[in-house]
GROMACS .gro file of C-alpha atoms in nm:
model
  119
    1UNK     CA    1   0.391  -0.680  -1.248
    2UNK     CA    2   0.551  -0.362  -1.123
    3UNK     CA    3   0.506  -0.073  -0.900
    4UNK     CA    4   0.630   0.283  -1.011
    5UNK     CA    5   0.723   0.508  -0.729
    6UNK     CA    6   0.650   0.865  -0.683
    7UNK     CA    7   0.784   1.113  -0.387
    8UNK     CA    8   0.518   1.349  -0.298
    9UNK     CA    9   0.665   1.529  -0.020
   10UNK     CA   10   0.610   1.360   0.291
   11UNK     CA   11   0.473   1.067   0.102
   12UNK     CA   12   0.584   0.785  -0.092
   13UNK     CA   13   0.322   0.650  -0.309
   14UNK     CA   14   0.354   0.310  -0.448
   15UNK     CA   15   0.135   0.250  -0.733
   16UNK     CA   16  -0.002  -0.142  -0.895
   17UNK     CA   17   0.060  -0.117  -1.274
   18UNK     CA   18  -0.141  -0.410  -1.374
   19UNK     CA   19  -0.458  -0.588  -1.279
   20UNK     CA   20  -0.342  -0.867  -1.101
   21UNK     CA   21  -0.135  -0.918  -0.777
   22UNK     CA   22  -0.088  -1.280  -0.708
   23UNK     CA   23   0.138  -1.632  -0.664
   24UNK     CA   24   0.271  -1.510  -1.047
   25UNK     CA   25   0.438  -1.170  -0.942
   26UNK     CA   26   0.400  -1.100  -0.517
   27UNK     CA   27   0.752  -1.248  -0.524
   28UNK     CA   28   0.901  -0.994  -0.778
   29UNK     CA   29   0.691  -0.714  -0.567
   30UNK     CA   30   0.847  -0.797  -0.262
   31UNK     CA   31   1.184  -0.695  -0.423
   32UNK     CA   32   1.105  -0.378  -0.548
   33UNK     CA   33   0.972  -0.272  -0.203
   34UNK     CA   34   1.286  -0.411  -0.045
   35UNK     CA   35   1.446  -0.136  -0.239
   36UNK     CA   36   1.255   0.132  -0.253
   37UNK     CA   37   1.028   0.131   0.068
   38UNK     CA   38   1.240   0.205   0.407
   39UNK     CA   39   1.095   0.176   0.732
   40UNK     CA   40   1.061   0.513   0.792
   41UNK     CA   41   0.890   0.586   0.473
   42UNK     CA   42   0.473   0.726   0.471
   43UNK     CA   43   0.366   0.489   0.213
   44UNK     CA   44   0.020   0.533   0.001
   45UNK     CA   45  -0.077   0.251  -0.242
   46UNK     CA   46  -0.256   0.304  -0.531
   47UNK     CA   47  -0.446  -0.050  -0.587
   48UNK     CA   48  -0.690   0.124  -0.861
   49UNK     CA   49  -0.596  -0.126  -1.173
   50UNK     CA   50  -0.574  -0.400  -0.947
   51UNK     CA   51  -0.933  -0.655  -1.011
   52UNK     CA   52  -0.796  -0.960  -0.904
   53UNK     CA   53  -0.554  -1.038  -0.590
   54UNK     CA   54  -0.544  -1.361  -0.436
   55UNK     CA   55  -0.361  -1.495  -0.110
   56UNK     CA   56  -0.010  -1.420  -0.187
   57UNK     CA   57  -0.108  -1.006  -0.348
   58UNK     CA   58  -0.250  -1.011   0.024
   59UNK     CA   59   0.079  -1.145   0.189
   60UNK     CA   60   0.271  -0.857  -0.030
   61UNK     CA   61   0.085  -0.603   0.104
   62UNK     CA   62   0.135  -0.726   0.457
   63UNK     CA   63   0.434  -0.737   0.411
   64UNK     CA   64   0.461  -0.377   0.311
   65UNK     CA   65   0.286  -0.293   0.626
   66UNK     CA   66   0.528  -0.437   0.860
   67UNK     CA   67   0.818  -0.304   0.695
   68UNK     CA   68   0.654   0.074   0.765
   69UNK     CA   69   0.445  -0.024   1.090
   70UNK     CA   70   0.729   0.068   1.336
   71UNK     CA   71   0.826   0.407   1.225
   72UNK     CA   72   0.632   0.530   0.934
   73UNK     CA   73   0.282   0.395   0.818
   74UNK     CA   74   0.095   0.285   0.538
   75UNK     CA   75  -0.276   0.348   0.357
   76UNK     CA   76  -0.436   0.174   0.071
   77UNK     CA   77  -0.655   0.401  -0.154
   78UNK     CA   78  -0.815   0.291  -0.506
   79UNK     CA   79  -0.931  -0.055  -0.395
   80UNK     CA   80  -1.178  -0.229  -0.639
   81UNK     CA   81  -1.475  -0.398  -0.497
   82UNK     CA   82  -1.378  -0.746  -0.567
   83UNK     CA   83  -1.057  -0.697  -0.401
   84UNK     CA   84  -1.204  -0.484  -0.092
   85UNK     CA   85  -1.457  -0.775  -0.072
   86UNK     CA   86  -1.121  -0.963  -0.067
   87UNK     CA   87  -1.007  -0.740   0.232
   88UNK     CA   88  -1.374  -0.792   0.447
   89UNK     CA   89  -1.341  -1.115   0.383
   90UNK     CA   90  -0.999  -1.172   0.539
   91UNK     CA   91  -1.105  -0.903   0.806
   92UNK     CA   92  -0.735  -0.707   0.648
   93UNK     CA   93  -0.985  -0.439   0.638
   94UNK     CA   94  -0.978  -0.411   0.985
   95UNK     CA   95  -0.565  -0.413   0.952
   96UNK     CA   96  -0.524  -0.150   0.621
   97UNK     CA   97  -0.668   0.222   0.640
   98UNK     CA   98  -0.847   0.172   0.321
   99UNK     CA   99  -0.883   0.542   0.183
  100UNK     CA  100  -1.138   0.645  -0.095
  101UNK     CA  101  -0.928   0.854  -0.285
  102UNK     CA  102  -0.517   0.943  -0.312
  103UNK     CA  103  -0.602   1.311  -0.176
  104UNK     CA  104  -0.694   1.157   0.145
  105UNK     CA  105  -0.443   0.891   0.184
  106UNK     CA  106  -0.170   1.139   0.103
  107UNK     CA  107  -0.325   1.431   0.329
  108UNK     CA  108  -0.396   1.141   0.630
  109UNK     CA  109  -0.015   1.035   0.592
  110UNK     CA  110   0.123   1.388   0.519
  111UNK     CA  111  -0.036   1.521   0.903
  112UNK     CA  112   0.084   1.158   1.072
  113UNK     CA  113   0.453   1.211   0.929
  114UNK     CA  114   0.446   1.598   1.093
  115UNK     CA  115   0.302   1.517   1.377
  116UNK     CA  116   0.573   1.188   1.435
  117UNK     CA  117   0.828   1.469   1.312
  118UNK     CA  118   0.766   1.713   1.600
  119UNK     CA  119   0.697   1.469   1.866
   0.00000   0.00000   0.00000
C-alpha cells in the first residue's frame, strides 16, 4: 500500500492507492507520512479506493491527525460506506471532517490555512 502526494496550493492531499488499509500495510503508511506530512501541513485524504480498513487503517489515520492537529488540520473526503460505517461505528466520525467530495475538502482547508495565515 502507498499514498501518492500532490501539492495543491495551500493543500496537501494524500491519496490511498489500494483498497485496503490494515495490520498488512498501516505500518509502511505511517512512514511515508513521517516524511512527507509536517505539522504545519493542510492535509486532504482521498480514501475513495479504500473498501476495507480495519483497526490499525483507523490508528494510521489518527495518527495523521495528530501529527497536523496543532498547527495545520486534516479532512477525509471519498469515504466508502463500509468504511464510513467503520467511522460511525467507532464514533471517529465525530473526530474526522468527513467531506463528500475533494472540491470541498480542499476549499474547507484552503480558507482554514488563510485565515490561520493572517491571524
Amino acid at each position: 500500500m502507498s499514498l501518492h502526494f500532490e501539492d495543491h496550493g495551500l493543500v496537501l492531499i494524500a491519496r490511498a492507492r489500494d483498497a485496503e488499509i490494515g495490520a498488512d500495510n498501516a505500518p509502511d503508511l505511517r512512514l511515508q507520512m513521517m516524511k512527507h506530512v509536517q505539522p504545519e501541513h493542510y492535509l486532504a485524504v482521498d480514501l475513495s479506493p479504500v473498501t476495507f480498513m480495519d483497526s490499525s487503517g483507523l490508528s494510521f489515520l489518527v495518527a495523521l491527525l495528530k501529527r497536523v492537529r496543532d498547527i495545520g488540520a486534516c479532512r477525509v473526503f471519498g469515504v466508502q460506506p463500509r468504511v464510513l460505517e467503520l467511522f460511525r461505528l467507532t464514533r471517529l466520525d465525530k473526530v474526522f471532517t468527513i467531506d463528500p467530495n475533494e472540491e470541498t475538502a480542499v476549499a474547507m482547508l484552503e480558507e482554514s490555512a488563510r485565515r490561520s495565515k493572517s491571524a
